[in-house]
């Protein structure tokens, strides 16, 4: 048979993982070699003492896969500093970067919760729209309350649509009155009353 | 044995909107797509899970599902997928390996360099053994190269079963008769044992796909079969697994996922490659925009 089997005890299939210090990895983040930056970001995943350096590297990193690795590394820490490092990318002009930031932040529902009121009141409608998406992984009651607060005063139809889409999945019937009011407010924007009627049909039987 | 009334699924009213809500969640979370014409199929599995979780309404079940209490997402996905594993499962990917992937991989090989193939998770071994048998049966150049096949899983009991190489005859259902005769010996009417030569050609190891330290020990694979596992992971774990797999591949190496999984939803690290027999994902040979 053409198959060869390398026994780990003699000639390992595996090679020993390199063991480097925090300083070495931090230095790797600013290497001119993208492979070294990638490896450094991967090695620093989950290290709270590296978040500041990761955030700094993220601001200048141009290679998409290295940016992803930095965001994953920051996400794995999952504390307030991680959220602060990722939030600026909700304003990025690069759609890929925005999407990666959203995914990373969505994985941190507890850490992002204290930031939600400010994000949902942001002057930039695009930030409010993305913030509505961040609510999707939160517990149903919290998500419903946060999105209802938004819908009560939101003037941008697209932001309302994003919130309504999330409510259709995670909302409870407590959102029905706010949704009805929103439909009345946007009666001249036909897609919103339609989306709202679909959402109400889905959540009216839920427990409040 | 449980009394019959416990086994029976409870009749809980589920509306069309409830089903749509569930399907949208399943799609977003796992990539599995079901539409209204599968209503009977969905209802049956949903009723099973509502009963199994002792939920008293769809809403209560959906809350359990969203919070992933007691790994309910995994249980639901299991209910919606074929859990049975057998030889030559999803053989279109094995066809693709021989028809397209190996030629491209060989282009980058130097003389004497091995071809390395990894099956993770390999469960009880059907997949890595299938890869070996398929190569022996369908690749005319098989004798010209050294081929290393590694099967890894987090479950050490499954790995022991894989190394034992004893299977029920049901696992052979997709194999042609001549393949069974060549690679299996009958133990009794219900069980077979895989040929010792084939068994010894696969190395089995324990690995946790989302543990970077575990995965850091595995490098330079040309093809990774990573089927039907990422759908069970949450978004964060999927990102980590995708990065781990990227590092395990040689530049230009390929990943084959399960039929309901797509890497582009998980990560932009890989290139989608559409071949006649399968869609697979490739680690690019180099960064295009290196600074």
PDB file of N, CA and C in Angstrom, chain A residues 101-158:
ATOM      1  N   UNK A 101     -16.329  43.075  12.546  1.00  0.00           N
ATOM      2  CA  UNK A 101     -16.493  43.682  13.878  1.00  0.00           C
ATOM      3  C   UNK A 101     -17.843  43.304  14.474  1.00  0.00           C
ATOM      4  N   UNK A 102     -18.880  43.347  13.656  1.00  0.00           N
ATOM      5  CA  UNK A 102     -20.221  42.982  14.132  1.00  0.00           C
ATOM      6  C   UNK A 102     -20.232  41.546  14.639  1.00  0.00           C
ATOM      7  N   UNK A 103     -19.654  40.646  13.845  1.00  0.00           N
ATOM      8  CA  UNK A 103     -19.632  39.229  14.254  1.00  0.00           C
ATOM      9  C   UNK A 103     -18.901  39.059  15.582  1.00  0.00           C
ATOM     10  N   UNK A 104     -17.771  39.738  15.712  1.00  0.00           N
ATOM     11  CA  UNK A 104     -16.991  39.603  16.946  1.00  0.00           C
ATOM     12  C   UNK A 104     -17.776  40.177  18.134  1.00  0.00           C
ATOM     13  N   UNK A 105     -18.402  41.325  17.935  1.00  0.00           N
ATOM     14  CA  UNK A 105     -19.154  41.951  19.033  1.00  0.00           C
ATOM     15  C   UNK A 105     -20.395  41.133  19.391  1.00  0.00           C
ATOM     16  N   UNK A 106     -21.012  40.523  18.385  1.00  0.00           N
ATOM     17  CA  UNK A 106     -22.192  39.692  18.662  1.00  0.00           C
ATOM     18  C   UNK A 106     -21.855  38.521  19.565  1.00  0.00           C
ATOM     19  N   UNK A 107     -20.615  38.100  19.489  1.00  0.00           N
ATOM     20  CA  UNK A 107     -20.206  36.971  20.328  1.00  0.00           C
ATOM     21  C   UNK A 107     -19.979  37.389  21.778  1.00  0.00           C
ATOM     22  N   UNK A 108     -20.148  38.681  22.063  1.00  0.00           N
ATOM     23  CA  UNK A 108     -19.898  39.191  23.419  1.00  0.00           C
ATOM     24  C   UNK A 108     -21.132  39.890  23.987  1.00  0.00           C
ATOM     25  N   UNK A 109     -22.271  39.206  24.040  1.00  0.00           N
ATOM     26  CA  UNK A 109     -23.506  39.897  24.442  1.00  0.00           C
ATOM     27  C   UNK A 109     -23.442  40.534  25.825  1.00  0.00           C
ATOM     28  N   UNK A 110     -22.765  39.907  26.767  1.00  0.00           N
ATOM     29  CA  UNK A 110     -22.712  40.491  28.114  1.00  0.00           C
ATOM     30  C   UNK A 110     -21.823  41.731  28.145  1.00  0.00           C
ATOM     31  N   UNK A 111     -20.684  41.627  27.469  1.00  0.00           N
ATOM     32  CA  UNK A 111     -19.741  42.755  27.493  1.00  0.00           C
ATOM     33  C   UNK A 111     -20.274  43.959  26.725  1.00  0.00           C
ATOM     34  N   UNK A 112     -21.079  43.712  25.700  1.00  0.00           N
ATOM     35  CA  UNK A 112     -21.557  44.820  24.857  1.00  0.00           C
ATOM     36  C   UNK A 112     -22.775  45.508  25.497  1.00  0.00           C
ATOM     37  N   UNK A 113     -23.491  44.799  26.363  1.00  0.00           N
ATOM     38  CA  UNK A 113     -24.758  45.323  26.905  1.00  0.00           C
ATOM     39  C   UNK A 113     -24.643  46.747  27.466  1.00  0.00           C
ATOM     40  N   UNK A 114     -23.628  47.071  28.292  1.00  0.00           N
ATOM     41  CA  UNK A 114     -23.571  48.439  28.849  1.00  0.00           C
ATOM     42  C   UNK A 114     -23.377  49.512  27.777  1.00  0.00           C
ATOM     43  N   UNK A 115     -22.902  49.123  26.599  1.00  0.00           N
ATOM     44  CA  UNK A 115     -22.627  50.112  25.554  1.00  0.00           C
ATOM     45  C   UNK A 115     -23.851  50.364  24.660  1.00  0.00           C
ATOM     46  N   UNK A 116     -24.856  49.508  24.790  1.00  0.00           N
ATOM     47  CA  UNK A 116     -25.974  49.577  23.843  1.00  0.00           C
ATOM     48  C   UNK A 116     -26.740  50.903  23.852  1.00  0.00           C
ATOM     49  N   UNK A 117     -27.074  51.464  25.021  1.00  0.00           N
ATOM     50  CA  UNK A 117     -27.852  52.714  24.988  1.00  0.00           C
ATOM     51  C   UNK A 117     -27.145  53.806  24.176  1.00  0.00           C
ATOM     52  N   UNK A 118     -25.839  53.938  24.379  1.00  0.00           N
ATOM     53  CA  UNK A 118     -25.086  54.969  23.661  1.00  0.00           C
ATOM     54  C   UNK A 118     -25.042  54.676  22.161  1.00  0.00           C
ATOM     55  N   UNK A 119     -24.847  53.406  21.826  1.00  0.00           N
ATOM     56  CA  UNK A 119     -24.775  53.036  20.406  1.00  0.00           C
ATOM     57  C   UNK A 119     -26.111  53.285  19.703  1.00  0.00           C
ATOM     58  N   UNK A 120     -27.196  52.975  20.404  1.00  0.00           N
ATOM     59  CA  UNK A 120     -28.513  53.119  19.785  1.00  0.00           C
ATOM     60  C   UNK A 120     -28.965  54.580  19.718  1.00  0.00           C
ATOM     61  N   UNK A 121     -28.221  55.450  20.408  1.00  0.00           N
ATOM     62  CA  UNK A 121     -28.528  56.889  20.335  1.00  0.00           C
ATOM     63  C   UNK A 121     -27.481  57.621  19.496  1.00  0.00           C
ATOM     64  N   UNK A 122     -26.646  56.875  18.822  1.00  0.00           N
ATOM     65  CA  UNK A 122     -25.568  57.489  18.040  1.00  0.00           C
ATOM     66  C   UNK A 122     -26.139  58.399  16.943  1.00  0.00           C
ATOM     67  N   UNK A 123     -25.406  59.465  16.613  1.00  0.00           N
ATOM     68  CA  UNK A 123     -25.883  60.382  15.560  1.00  0.00           C
ATOM     69  C   UNK A 123     -25.883  59.730  14.181  1.00  0.00           C
ATOM     70  N   UNK A 124     -25.035  58.736  14.001  1.00  0.00           N
ATOM     71  CA  UNK A 124     -24.904  58.072  12.704  1.00  0.00           C
ATOM     72  C   UNK A 124     -25.919  56.927  12.611  1.00  0.00           C
ATOM     73  N   UNK A 125     -26.852  57.041  11.649  1.00  0.00           N
ATOM     74  CA  UNK A 125     -27.899  56.024  11.507  1.00  0.00           C
ATOM     75  C   UNK A 125     -27.309  54.645  11.191  1.00  0.00           C
ATOM     76  N   UNK A 126     -26.188  54.623  10.469  1.00  0.00           N
ATOM     77  CA  UNK A 126     -25.565  53.334  10.150  1.00  0.00           C
ATOM     78  C   UNK A 126     -25.087  52.621  11.409  1.00  0.00           C
ATOM     79  N   UNK A 127     -24.586  53.385  12.359  1.00  0.00           N
ATOM     80  CA  UNK A 127     -24.137  52.786  13.622  1.00  0.00           C
ATOM     81  C   UNK A 127     -25.346  52.253  14.395  1.00  0.00           C
ATOM     82  N   UNK A 128     -26.447  53.025  14.406  1.00  0.00           N
ATOM     83  CA  UNK A 128     -27.661  52.554  15.106  1.00  0.00           C
ATOM     84  C   UNK A 128     -28.177  51.268  14.458  1.00  0.00           C
ATOM     85  N   UNK A 129     -28.112  51.232  13.133  1.00  0.00           N
ATOM     86  CA  UNK A 129     -28.588  50.049  12.401  1.00  0.00           C
ATOM     87  C   UNK A 129     -27.756  48.816  12.781  1.00  0.00           C
ATOM     88  N   UNK A 130     -26.445  48.958  12.798  1.00  0.00           N
ATOM     89  CA  UNK A 130     -25.575  47.836  13.158  1.00  0.00           C
ATOM     90  C   UNK A 130     -25.745  47.465  14.626  1.00  0.00           C
ATOM     91  N   UNK A 131     -25.989  48.476  15.457  1.00  0.00           N
ATOM     92  CA  UNK A 131     -26.183  48.215  16.886  1.00  0.00           C
ATOM     93  C   UNK A 131     -27.442  47.369  17.110  1.00  0.00           C
ATOM     94  N   UNK A 132     -28.470  47.601  16.305  1.00  0.00           N
ATOM     95  CA  UNK A 132     -29.692  46.797  16.431  1.00  0.00           C
ATOM     96  C   UNK A 132     -29.360  45.317  16.202  1.00  0.00           C
ATOM     97  N   UNK A 133     -28.474  45.057  15.271  1.00  0.00           N
ATOM     98  CA  UNK A 133     -28.075  43.673  14.973  1.00  0.00           C
ATOM     99  C   UNK A 133     -27.315  43.052  16.147  1.00  0.00           C
ATOM    100  N   UNK A 134     -26.607  43.877  16.905  1.00  0.00           N
ATOM    101  CA  UNK A 134     -25.832  43.359  18.042  1.00  0.00           C
ATOM    102  C   UNK A 134     -26.727  42.779  19.139  1.00  0.00           C
ATOM    103  N   UNK A 135     -27.998  43.174  19.110  1.00  0.00           N
ATOM    104  CA  UNK A 135     -28.925  42.747  20.154  1.00  0.00           C
ATOM    105  C   UNK A 135     -29.361  41.291  19.954  1.00  0.00           C
ATOM    106  N   UNK A 136     -29.133  40.770  18.763  1.00  0.00           N
ATOM    107  CA  UNK A 136     -29.713  39.470  18.378  1.00  0.00           C
ATOM    108  C   UNK A 136     -29.339  38.327  19.324  1.00  0.00           C
ATOM    109  N   UNK A 137     -28.169  38.346  19.881  1.00  0.00           N
ATOM    110  CA  UNK A 137     -27.753  37.228  20.735  1.00  0.00           C
ATOM    111  C   UNK A 137     -28.061  37.451  22.207  1.00  0.00           C
ATOM    112  N   UNK A 138     -28.783  38.515  22.506  1.00  0.00           N
ATOM    113  CA  UNK A 138     -29.103  38.779  23.916  1.00  0.00           C
ATOM    114  C   UNK A 138     -30.358  38.016  24.331  1.00  0.00           C
ATOM    115  N   UNK A 139     -30.579  37.857  25.637  1.00  0.00           N
ATOM    116  CA  UNK A 139     -31.809  37.204  26.096  1.00  0.00           C
ATOM    117  C   UNK A 139     -33.042  37.960  25.579  1.00  0.00           C
ATOM    118  N   UNK A 140     -34.123  37.218  25.325  1.00  0.00           N
ATOM    119  CA  UNK A 140     -35.293  37.785  24.650  1.00  0.00           C
ATOM    120  C   UNK A 140     -35.838  39.032  25.361  1.00  0.00           C
ATOM    121  N   UNK A 141     -35.928  38.981  26.682  1.00  0.00           N
ATOM    122  CA  UNK A 141     -36.521  40.123  27.411  1.00  0.00           C
ATOM    123  C   UNK A 141     -35.660  41.371  27.253  1.00  0.00           C
ATOM    124  N   UNK A 142     -34.341  41.194  27.410  1.00  0.00           N
ATOM    125  CA  UNK A 142     -33.427  42.343  27.285  1.00  0.00           C
ATOM    126  C   UNK A 142     -33.474  42.896  25.858  1.00  0.00           C
ATOM    127  N   UNK A 143     -33.445  41.983  24.896  1.00  0.00           N
ATOM    128  CA  UNK A 143     -33.443  42.396  23.488  1.00  0.00           C
ATOM    129  C   UNK A 143     -34.717  43.173  23.167  1.00  0.00           C
ATOM    130  N   UNK A 144     -35.846  42.673  23.653  1.00  0.00           N
ATOM    131  CA  UNK A 144     -37.124  43.331  23.386  1.00  0.00           C
ATOM    132  C   UNK A 144     -37.139  44.737  23.988  1.00  0.00           C
ATOM    133  N   UNK A 145     -36.685  44.842  25.227  1.00  0.00           N
ATOM    134  CA  UNK A 145     -36.691  46.151  25.883  1.00  0.00           C
ATOM    135  C   UNK A 145     -35.794  47.141  25.144  1.00  0.00           C
ATOM    136  N   UNK A 146     -34.598  46.702  24.798  1.00  0.00           N
ATOM    137  CA  UNK A 146     -33.631  47.600  24.142  1.00  0.00           C
ATOM    138  C   UNK A 146     -34.168  48.054  22.776  1.00  0.00           C
ATOM    139  N   UNK A 147     -34.715  47.124  22.022  1.00  0.00           N
ATOM    140  CA  UNK A 147     -35.184  47.480  20.672  1.00  0.00           C
ATOM    141  C   UNK A 147     -36.464  48.310  20.720  1.00  0.00           C
ATOM    142  N   UNK A 148     -37.305  48.065  21.730  1.00  0.00           N
ATOM    143  CA  UNK A 148     -38.510  48.892  21.874  1.00  0.00           C
ATOM    144  C   UNK A 148     -38.122  50.334  22.212  1.00  0.00           C
ATOM    145  N   UNK A 149     -37.130  50.483  23.068  1.00  0.00           N
ATOM    146  CA  UNK A 149     -36.645  51.834  23.393  1.00  0.00           C
ATOM    147  C   UNK A 149     -36.184  52.545  22.119  1.00  0.00           C
ATOM    148  N   UNK A 150     -35.509  51.792  21.275  1.00  0.00           N
ATOM    149  CA  UNK A 150     -35.034  52.383  20.018  1.00  0.00           C
ATOM    150  C   UNK A 150     -36.214  52.767  19.120  1.00  0.00           C
ATOM    151  N   UNK A 151     -37.144  51.819  18.950  1.00  0.00           N
ATOM    152  CA  UNK A 151     -38.230  52.027  17.985  1.00  0.00           C
ATOM    153  C   UNK A 151     -39.149  53.185  18.372  1.00  0.00           C
ATOM    154  N   UNK A 152     -39.238  53.466  19.651  1.00  0.00           N
ATOM    155  CA  UNK A 152     -40.162  54.515  20.086  1.00  0.00           C
ATOM    156  C   UNK A 152     -39.842  55.874  19.481  1.00  0.00           C
ATOM    157  N   UNK A 153     -38.572  56.130  19.250  1.00  0.00           N
ATOM    158  CA  UNK A 153     -38.212  57.465  18.750  1.00  0.00           C
ATOM    159  C   UNK A 153     -37.443  57.458  17.444  1.00  0.00           C
ATOM    160  N   UNK A 154     -37.121  56.287  16.931  1.00  0.00           N
ATOM    161  CA  UNK A 154     -36.256  56.213  15.756  1.00  0.00           C
ATOM    162  C   UNK A 154     -36.941  56.812  14.517  1.00  0.00           C
ATOM    163  N   UNK A 155     -36.219  57.681  13.807  1.00  0.00           N
ATOM    164  CA  UNK A 155     -36.772  58.349  12.627  1.00  0.00           C
ATOM    165  C   UNK A 155     -36.310  57.703  11.321  1.00  0.00           C
ATOM    166  N   UNK A 156     -35.222  56.962  11.348  1.00  0.00           N
ATOM    167  CA  UNK A 156     -34.694  56.375  10.109  1.00  0.00           C
ATOM    168  C   UNK A 156     -35.359  55.023   9.838  1.00  0.00           C
ATOM    169  N   UNK A 157     -36.002  54.921   8.683  1.00  0.00           N
ATOM    170  CA  UNK A 157     -36.757  53.702   8.357  1.00  0.00           C
ATOM    171  C   UNK A 157     -35.855  52.465   8.339  1.00  0.00           C
ATOM    172  N   UNK A 158     -34.641  52.620   7.827  1.00  0.00           N
ATOM    173  CA  UNK A 158     -33.754  51.453   7.733  1.00  0.00           C
ATOM    174  C   UNK A 158     -33.313  50.946   9.106  1.00  0.00           C
TER     175      UNK A 158
END
